[in-house]
Coordinates of C-alpha atoms in Angstrom, one line a residue:
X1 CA 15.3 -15.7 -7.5
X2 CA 16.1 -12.7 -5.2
X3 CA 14.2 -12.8 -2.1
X4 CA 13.8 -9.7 0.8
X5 CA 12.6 -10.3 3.8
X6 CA 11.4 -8.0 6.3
X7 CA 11.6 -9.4 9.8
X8 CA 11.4 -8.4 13.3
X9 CA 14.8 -7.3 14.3
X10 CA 16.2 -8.7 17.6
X11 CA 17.3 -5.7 18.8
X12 CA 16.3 -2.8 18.5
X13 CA 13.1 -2.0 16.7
X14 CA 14.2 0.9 14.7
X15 CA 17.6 -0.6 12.9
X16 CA 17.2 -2.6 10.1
X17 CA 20.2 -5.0 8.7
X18 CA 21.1 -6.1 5.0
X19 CA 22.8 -9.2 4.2
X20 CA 22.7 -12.2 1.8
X21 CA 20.7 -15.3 2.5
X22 CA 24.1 -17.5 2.2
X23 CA 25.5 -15.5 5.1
X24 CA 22.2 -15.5 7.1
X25 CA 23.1 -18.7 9.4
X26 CA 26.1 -17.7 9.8
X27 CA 25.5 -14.3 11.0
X28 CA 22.8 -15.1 13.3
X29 CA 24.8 -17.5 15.1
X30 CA 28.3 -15.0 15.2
X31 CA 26.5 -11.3 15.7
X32 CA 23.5 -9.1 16.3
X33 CA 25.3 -6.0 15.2
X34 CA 23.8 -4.4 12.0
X35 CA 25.3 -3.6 9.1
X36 CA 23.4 -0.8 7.9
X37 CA 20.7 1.1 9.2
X38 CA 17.5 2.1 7.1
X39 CA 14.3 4.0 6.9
X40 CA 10.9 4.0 8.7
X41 CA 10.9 0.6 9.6
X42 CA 11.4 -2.2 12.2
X43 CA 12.5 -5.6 10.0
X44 CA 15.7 -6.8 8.8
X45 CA 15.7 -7.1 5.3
X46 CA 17.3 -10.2 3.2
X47 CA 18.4 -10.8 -0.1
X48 CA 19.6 -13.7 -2.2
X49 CA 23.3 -14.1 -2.8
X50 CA 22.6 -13.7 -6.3
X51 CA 23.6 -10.2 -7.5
X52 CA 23.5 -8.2 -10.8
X53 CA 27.6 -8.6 -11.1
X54 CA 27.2 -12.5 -11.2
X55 CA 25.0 -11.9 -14.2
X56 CA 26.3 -11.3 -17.2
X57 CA 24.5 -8.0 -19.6
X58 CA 22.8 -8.8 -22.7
X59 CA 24.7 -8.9 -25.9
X60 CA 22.5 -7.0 -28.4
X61 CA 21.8 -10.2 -31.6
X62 CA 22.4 -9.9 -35.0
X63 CA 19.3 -10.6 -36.8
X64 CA 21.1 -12.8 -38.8
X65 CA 23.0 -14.6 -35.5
X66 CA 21.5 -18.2 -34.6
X67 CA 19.4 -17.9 -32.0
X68 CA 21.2 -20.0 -28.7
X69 CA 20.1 -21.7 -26.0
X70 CA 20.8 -19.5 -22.9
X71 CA 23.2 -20.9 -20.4
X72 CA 21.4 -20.5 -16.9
X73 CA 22.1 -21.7 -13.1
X74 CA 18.8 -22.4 -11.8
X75 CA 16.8 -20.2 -12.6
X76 CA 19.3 -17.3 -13.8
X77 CA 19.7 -17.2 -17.3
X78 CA 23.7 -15.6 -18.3
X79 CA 21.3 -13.7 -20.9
X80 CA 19.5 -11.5 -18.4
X81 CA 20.8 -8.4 -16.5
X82 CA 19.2 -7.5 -13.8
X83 CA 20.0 -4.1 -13.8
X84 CA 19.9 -3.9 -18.1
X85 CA 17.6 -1.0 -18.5
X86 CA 17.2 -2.4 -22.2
X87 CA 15.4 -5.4 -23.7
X88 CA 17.1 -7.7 -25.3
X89 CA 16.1 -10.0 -28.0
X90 CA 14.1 -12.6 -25.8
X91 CA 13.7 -10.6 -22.4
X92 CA 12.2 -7.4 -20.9
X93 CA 13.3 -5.2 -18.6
X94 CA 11.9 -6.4 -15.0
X95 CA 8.7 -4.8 -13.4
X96 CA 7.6 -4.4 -10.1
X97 CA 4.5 -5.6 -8.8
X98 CA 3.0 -5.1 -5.3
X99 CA 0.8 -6.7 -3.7
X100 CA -1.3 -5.9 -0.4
X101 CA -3.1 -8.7 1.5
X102 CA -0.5 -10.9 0.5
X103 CA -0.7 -13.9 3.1
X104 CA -4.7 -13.6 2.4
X105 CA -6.4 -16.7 0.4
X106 CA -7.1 -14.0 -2.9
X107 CA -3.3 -13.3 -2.9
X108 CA -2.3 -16.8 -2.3
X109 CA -4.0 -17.7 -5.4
X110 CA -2.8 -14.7 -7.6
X111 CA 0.6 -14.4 -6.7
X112 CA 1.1 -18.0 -8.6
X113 CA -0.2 -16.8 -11.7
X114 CA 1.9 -13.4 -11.5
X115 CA 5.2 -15.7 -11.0
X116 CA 4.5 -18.1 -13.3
X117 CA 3.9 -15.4 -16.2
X118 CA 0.5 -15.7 -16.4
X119 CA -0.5 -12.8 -16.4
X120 CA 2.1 -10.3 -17.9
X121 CA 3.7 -13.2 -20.5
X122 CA 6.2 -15.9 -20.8
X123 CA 9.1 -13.5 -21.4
X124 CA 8.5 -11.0 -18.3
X125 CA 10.6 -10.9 -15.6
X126 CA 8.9 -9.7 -12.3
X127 CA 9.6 -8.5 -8.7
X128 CA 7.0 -9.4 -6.7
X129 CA 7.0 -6.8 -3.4
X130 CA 4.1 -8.4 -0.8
X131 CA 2.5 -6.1 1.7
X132 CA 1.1 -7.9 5.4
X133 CA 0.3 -6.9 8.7
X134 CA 2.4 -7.4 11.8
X135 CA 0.3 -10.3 12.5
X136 CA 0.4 -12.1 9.3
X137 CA 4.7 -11.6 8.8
X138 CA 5.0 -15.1 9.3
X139 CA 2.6 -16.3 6.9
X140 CA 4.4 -13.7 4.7
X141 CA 7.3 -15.7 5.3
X142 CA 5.9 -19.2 4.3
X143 CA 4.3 -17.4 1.0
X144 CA 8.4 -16.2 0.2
X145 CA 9.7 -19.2 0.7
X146 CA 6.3 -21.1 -1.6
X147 CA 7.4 -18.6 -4.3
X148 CA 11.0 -19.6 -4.0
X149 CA 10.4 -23.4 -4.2
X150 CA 8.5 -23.4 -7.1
X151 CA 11.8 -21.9 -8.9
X152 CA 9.5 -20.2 -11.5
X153 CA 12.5 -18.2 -14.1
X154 CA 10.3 -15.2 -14.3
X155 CA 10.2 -14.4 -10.8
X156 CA 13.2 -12.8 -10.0
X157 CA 12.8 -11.0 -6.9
X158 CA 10.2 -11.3 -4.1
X159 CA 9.7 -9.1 -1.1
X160 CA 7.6 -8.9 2.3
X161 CA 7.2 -6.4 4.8
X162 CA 4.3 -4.0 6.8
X163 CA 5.1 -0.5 5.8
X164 CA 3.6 0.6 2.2
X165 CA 6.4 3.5 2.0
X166 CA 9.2 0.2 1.9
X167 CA 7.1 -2.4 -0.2
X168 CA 5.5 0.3 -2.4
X169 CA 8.8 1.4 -3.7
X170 CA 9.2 1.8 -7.7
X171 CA 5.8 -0.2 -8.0
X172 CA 4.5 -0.1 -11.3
X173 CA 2.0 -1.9 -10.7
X174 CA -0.1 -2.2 -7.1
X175 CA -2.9 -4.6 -6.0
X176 CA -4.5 -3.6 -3.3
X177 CA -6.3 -6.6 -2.0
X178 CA -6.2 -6.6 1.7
X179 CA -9.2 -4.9 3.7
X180 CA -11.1 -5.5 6.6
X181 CA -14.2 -7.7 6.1
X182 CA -17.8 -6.2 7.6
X183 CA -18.2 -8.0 11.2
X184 CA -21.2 -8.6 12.6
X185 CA -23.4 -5.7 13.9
X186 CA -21.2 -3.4 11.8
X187 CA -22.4 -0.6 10.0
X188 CA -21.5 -0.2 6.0
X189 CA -20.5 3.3 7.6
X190 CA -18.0 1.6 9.8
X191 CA -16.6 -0.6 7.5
X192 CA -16.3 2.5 5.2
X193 CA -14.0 4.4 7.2
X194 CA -12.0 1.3 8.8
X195 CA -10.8 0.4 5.0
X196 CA -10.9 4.0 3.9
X197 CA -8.2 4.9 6.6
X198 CA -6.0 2.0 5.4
X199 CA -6.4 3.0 1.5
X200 CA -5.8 6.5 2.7
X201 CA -2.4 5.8 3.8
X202 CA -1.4 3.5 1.2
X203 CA -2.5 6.0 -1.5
X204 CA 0.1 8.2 0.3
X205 CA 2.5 5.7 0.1
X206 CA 2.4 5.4 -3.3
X207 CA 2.2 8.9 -4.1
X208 CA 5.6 9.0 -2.4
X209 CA 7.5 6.4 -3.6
X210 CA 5.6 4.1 -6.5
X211 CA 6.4 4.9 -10.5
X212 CA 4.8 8.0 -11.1
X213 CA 2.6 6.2 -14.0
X214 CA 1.9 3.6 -11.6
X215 CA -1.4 1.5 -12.4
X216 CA -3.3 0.7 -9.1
X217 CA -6.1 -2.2 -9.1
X218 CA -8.3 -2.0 -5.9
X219 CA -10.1 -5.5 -4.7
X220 CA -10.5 -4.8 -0.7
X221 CA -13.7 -3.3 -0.4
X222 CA -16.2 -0.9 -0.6
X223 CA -13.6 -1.3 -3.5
X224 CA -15.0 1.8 -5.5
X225 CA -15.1 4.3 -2.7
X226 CA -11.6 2.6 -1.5
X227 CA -10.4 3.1 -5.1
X228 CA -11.5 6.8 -4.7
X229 CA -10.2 7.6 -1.4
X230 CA -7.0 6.2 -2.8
X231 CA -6.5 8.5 -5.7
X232 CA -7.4 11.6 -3.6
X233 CA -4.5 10.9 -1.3
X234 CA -2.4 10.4 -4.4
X235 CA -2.5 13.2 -6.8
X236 CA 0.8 13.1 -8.1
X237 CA -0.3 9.7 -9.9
X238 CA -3.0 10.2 -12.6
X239 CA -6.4 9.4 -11.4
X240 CA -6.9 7.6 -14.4
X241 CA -4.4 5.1 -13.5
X242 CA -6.7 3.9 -10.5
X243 CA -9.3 0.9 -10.8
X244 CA -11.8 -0.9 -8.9
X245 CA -12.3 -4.2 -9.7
X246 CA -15.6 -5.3 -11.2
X247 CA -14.6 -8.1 -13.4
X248 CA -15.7 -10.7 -11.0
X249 CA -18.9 -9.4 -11.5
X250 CA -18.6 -8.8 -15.1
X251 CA -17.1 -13.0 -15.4
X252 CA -20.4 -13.8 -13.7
X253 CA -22.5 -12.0 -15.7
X254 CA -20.9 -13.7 -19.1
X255 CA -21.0 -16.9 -17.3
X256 CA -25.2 -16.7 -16.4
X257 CA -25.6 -15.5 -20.0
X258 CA -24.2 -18.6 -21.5
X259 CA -25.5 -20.6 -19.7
X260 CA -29.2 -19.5 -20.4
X261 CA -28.5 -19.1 -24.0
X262 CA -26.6 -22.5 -24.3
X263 CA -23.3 -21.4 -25.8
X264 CA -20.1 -21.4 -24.6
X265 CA -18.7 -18.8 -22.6
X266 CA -16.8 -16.8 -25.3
X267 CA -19.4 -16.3 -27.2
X268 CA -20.6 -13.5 -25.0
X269 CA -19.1 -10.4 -25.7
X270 CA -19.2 -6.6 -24.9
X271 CA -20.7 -7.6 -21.5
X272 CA -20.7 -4.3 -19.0
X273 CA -20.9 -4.1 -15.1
X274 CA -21.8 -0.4 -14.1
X275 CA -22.0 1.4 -11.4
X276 CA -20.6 -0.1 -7.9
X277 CA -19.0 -3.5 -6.4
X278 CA -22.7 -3.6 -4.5
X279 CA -26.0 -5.5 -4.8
X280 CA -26.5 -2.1 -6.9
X281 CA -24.4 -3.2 -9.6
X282 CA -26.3 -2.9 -13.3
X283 CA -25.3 -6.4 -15.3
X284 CA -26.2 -4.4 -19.0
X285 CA -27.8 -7.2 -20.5
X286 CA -28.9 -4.4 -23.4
X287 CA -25.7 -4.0 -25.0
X288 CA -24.1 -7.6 -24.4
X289 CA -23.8 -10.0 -27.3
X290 CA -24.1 -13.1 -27.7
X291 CA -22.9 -14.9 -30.8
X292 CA -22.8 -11.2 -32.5
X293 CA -26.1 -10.9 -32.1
X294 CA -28.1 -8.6 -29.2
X295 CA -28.6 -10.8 -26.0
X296 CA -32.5 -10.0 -26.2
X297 CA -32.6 -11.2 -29.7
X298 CA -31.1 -14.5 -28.0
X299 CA -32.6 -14.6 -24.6
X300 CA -36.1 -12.9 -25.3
X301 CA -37.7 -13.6 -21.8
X302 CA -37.1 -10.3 -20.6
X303 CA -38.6 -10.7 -17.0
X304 CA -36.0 -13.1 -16.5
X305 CA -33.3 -10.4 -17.5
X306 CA -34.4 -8.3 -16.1
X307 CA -35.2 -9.9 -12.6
X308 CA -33.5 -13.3 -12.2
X309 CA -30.3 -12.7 -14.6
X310 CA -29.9 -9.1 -12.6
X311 CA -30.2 -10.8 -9.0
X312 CA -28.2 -13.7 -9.8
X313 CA -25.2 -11.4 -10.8
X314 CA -25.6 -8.9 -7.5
X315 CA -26.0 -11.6 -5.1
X316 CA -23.5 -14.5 -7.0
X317 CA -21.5 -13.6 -3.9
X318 CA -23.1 -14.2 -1.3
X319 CA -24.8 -17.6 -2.5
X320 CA -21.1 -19.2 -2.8
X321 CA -20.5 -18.1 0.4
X322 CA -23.6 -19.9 1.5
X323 CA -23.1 -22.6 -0.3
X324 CA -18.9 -23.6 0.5
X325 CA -18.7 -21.2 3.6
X326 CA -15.8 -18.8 2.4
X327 CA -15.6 -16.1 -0.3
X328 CA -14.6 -16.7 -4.2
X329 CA -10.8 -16.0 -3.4
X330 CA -9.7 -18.5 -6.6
X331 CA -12.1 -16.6 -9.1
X332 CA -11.5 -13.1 -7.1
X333 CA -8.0 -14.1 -8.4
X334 CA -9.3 -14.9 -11.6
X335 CA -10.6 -11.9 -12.4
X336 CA -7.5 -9.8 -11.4
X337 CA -5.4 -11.3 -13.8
X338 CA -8.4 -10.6 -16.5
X339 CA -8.4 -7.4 -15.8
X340 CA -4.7 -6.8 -15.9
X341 CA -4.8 -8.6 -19.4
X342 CA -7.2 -6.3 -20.3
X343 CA -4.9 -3.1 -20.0
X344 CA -1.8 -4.8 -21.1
X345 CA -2.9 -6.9 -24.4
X346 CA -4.9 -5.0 -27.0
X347 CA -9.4 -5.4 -26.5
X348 CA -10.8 -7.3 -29.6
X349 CA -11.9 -5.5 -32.3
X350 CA -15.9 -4.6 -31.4
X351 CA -15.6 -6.1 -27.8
X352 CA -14.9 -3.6 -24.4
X353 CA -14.5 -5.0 -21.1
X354 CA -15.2 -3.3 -17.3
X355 CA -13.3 -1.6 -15.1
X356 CA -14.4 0.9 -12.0
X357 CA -12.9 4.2 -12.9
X358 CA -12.9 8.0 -12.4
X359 CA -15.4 9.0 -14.0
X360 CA -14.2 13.0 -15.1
X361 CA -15.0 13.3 -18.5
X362 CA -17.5 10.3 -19.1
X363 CA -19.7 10.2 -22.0
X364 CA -22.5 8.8 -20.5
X365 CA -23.8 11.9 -18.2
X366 CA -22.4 9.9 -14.5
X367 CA -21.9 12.2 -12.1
X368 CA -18.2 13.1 -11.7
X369 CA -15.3 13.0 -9.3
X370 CA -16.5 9.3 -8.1
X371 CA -15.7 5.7 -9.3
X372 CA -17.3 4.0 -11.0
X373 CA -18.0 1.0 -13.2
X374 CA -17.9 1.4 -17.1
X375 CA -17.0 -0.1 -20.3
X376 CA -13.5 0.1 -21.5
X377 CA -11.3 -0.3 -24.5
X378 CA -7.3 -0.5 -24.4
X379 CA -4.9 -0.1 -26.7
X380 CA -2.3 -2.9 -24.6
X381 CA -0.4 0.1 -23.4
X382 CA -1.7 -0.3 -19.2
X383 CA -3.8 2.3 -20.0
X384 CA -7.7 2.1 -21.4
X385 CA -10.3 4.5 -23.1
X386 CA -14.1 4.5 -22.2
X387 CA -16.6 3.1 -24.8
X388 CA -18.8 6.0 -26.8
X389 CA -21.1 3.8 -28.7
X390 CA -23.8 2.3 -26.1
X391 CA -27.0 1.6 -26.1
X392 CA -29.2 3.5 -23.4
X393 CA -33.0 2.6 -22.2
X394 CA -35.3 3.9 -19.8
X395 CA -34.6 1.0 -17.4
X396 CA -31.0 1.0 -17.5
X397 CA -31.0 4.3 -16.8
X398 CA -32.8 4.1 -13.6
X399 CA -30.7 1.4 -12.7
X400 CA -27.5 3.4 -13.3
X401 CA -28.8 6.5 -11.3
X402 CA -29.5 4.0 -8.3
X403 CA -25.8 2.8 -8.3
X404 CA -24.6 6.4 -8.6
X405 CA -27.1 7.3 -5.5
X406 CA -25.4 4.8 -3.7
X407 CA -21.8 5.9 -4.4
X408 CA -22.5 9.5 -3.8
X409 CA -23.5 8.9 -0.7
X410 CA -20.4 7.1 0.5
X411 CA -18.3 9.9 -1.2
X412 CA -19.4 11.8 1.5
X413 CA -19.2 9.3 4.1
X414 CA -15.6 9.5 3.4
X415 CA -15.0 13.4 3.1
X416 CA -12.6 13.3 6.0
X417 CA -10.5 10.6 4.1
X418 CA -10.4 12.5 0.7
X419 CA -9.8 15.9 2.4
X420 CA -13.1 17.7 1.2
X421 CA -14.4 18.6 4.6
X422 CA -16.6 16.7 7.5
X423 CA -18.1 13.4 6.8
X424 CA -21.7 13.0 6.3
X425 CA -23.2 9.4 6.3
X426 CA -26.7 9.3 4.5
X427 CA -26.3 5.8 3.1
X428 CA -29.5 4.5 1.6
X429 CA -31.0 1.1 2.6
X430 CA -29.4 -1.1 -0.2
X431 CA -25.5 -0.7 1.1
X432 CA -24.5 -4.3 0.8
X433 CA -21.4 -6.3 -0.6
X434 CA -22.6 -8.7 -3.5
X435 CA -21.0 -11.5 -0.7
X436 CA -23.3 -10.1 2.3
X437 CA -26.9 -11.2 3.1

């Protein structure tokens, strides 16, 4: 596995050095000179003596050719180029993934299931590219060298380092965990702009140097408005390509349902979050299923959907937090890889899942140029269509408007961060994260 390294330099803070991680004693103890001098930032980088020419390319397989064990050193397999631009018969080319908030507890859960193959498949090679802070580089290291011990053969590449314009580099895909949490005394306007400047400047960074059809899952929050400032600063990537992640919610909802109705949880299906990542989220118990059937032919005390079923979803959160004394980082995690399944293996027949997403050119009469929470369908490709045939009541309705309200109003909160004039903060009452009380 190829690891980088970005670390602070002992020289001079603007000269960066490349060398292999076989020569690394050796040079620290002989020189300080570097050997090459990079871009933007202050950190050495350092790769694994590994390279492409030690590799052999794939040789394309007659269909009729047994199929052969591949000869592999550790975890490098002679049947694998890491250059190849084309598959071969058991291997695809490799992907990038990046990852902010990578020495958080959400990442240090995910990252596993990304290396191990998870998430993308048992025949994906994958570059894992971790974002930190200045403070957190060392922890950054000890997640590297984690990574590199459990000698998982997917993972053929992992890098850390602080500036988005490095670890953003040919991402195709981009999880932006890391944000700010709300301290005490601080207003949801406050905690708005503090993440909103950081998802500012990382949409920029990826509307720099990212794949151009990069797909981008936001998880720091507000994550909807975060997920909104972040395409604005990006609009050489298609805004469609950005999401806020609701599936947490969504996993809770399917999880309440089942348990009320007495049924497993895959029995419930075409379960919808809309609206935002708030204690205004709408669980849609009206078009859920349950066994095939509507869930208020199964679960017909409607005061408790309506009520208890609603409030236990919103505020799921905030109990666990109560209860253990720290966030749901392992299902946060959880629910990532669920949603990144959901874009990159083809929706069940019938079934949808949710996603927070532009909404320019819904169906469903949202207001547009925000994002927001919806039911989606995908086709496997990364990329995802919204659901046309939903139920709508009077009550769902009013609970959708309330979310859309809400979002609204931190749209322009956030007008300085989005470049559509001076900020105005008119936040209703109901602002709060579904882990805040």
């Amino acid at each position: 596995m190829a690891v980088a390294q970005f670390i602070p330099s002992s020289s001079s803070l603007t000269k960066r050095t490349t060398l292999y991680s076989s020569q690394l004693s050796q040079y620290l103890s002989s020189t300080h000179k570097p050997l090459l001098t990079l871009r933007r930032t202050n950190y050495a980088k350092i790769c694994c003596s590994v390279t492409s020419n030690e590799v052999q390319a794939p040789v394309a397989r007659q269909s009729n050719d047994p199929i052969k064990k591949p000869e592999c050193f550790g975890v490098f397999c002679l049947t694998y180029d890491l250059k190849a631009e084309e598959e071969t018969s058991s291997w695809k080319k490799m992907i990038n993934v990046s990852v902010s908030g990578a020495a958080g507890m959400i990442a240090n859960h995910l990252l596993f299931k990304l290396a191990s193959g998870e998430v993308f498949g048992p025949d994906q090679p994958i570059a894992l590219k971790l974002l930190g802070s200045e403070r957190s580089i060392q922890a950054l290291e000890g997640v590297a060298m984690e990574l590199e011990d459990s000698l998982f053969p997917l993972l053929r590449e992992v890098s850390i380092g602080i500036d988005p314009y490095e670890v953003f580099q040919d991402a195709e895909w981009a999880l932006l965990i890391g944000a700010k949490p709300r301290g005490p005394g601080m207003e949801r306007a406050g905690l708005l702009d503090i993440n909103g400047q950081i998802f500012a400047e990382q949409g920029k960074a990826l509307n720099a140097v990212a794949s151009r059809n990069v797909k981008v899952i936001v998880v720091g929050n507000p994550c909807n408005t975060n997920a909104l400032i972040c395409l604005k600063n990006a609009p050489d990537i298609p805004a469609k390509n950005f999401h806020a992640l609701t599936r947490l919610d969504e996993n809770r909802a399917k999880c309440q349902l089942a348990l009320k109705a007495g049924v497993f949880y895959d029995k419930v299906s075409n379960m919808t979050i809309w609206g935002n990542h708030s204690t205004t989220q709408v669980p849609d118990f009206l078009n859920a299923n349950i066994n095939g059937f509507q869930v208020k032919e199964v679960i017909r005390d409607t005061k408790w959907l309506e009520e208890e079923f609603t409030e236990k979803v919103q505020k799921r959160g905030g109990v666990l937090i109560q209860k253990w004394g720290r966030s749901s980082a392992a299902s946060t995690a959880v629910s990532v890889v669920d949603a990144i399944r959901s874009l990159v293996t083809p929706t069940p027949e019938g079934d949808w899942f949710s996603t927070g997403v532009y909404t320019n050119g819904n169906p469903y009469g949202i207001a547009e140029d925000i994002v927001f929470s919806m039911p989606c369908r995908s086709k496997g490709d990364g990329d995802y269509e919204l659901v046309k045939d939903v139920l709508m009541d009077d009550y769902l309705q009013s609970r959708i408007k309330k979310s859309e309200d809400e979002l609204l109003a931190e749209k322009r909160c956030v007008a300085h961060l989005t470049g559509e004039g001076i900020a105005v903060c008119d936040l209703p009452g109901d602002t709060m994260l579904p882990g805040e009380m």
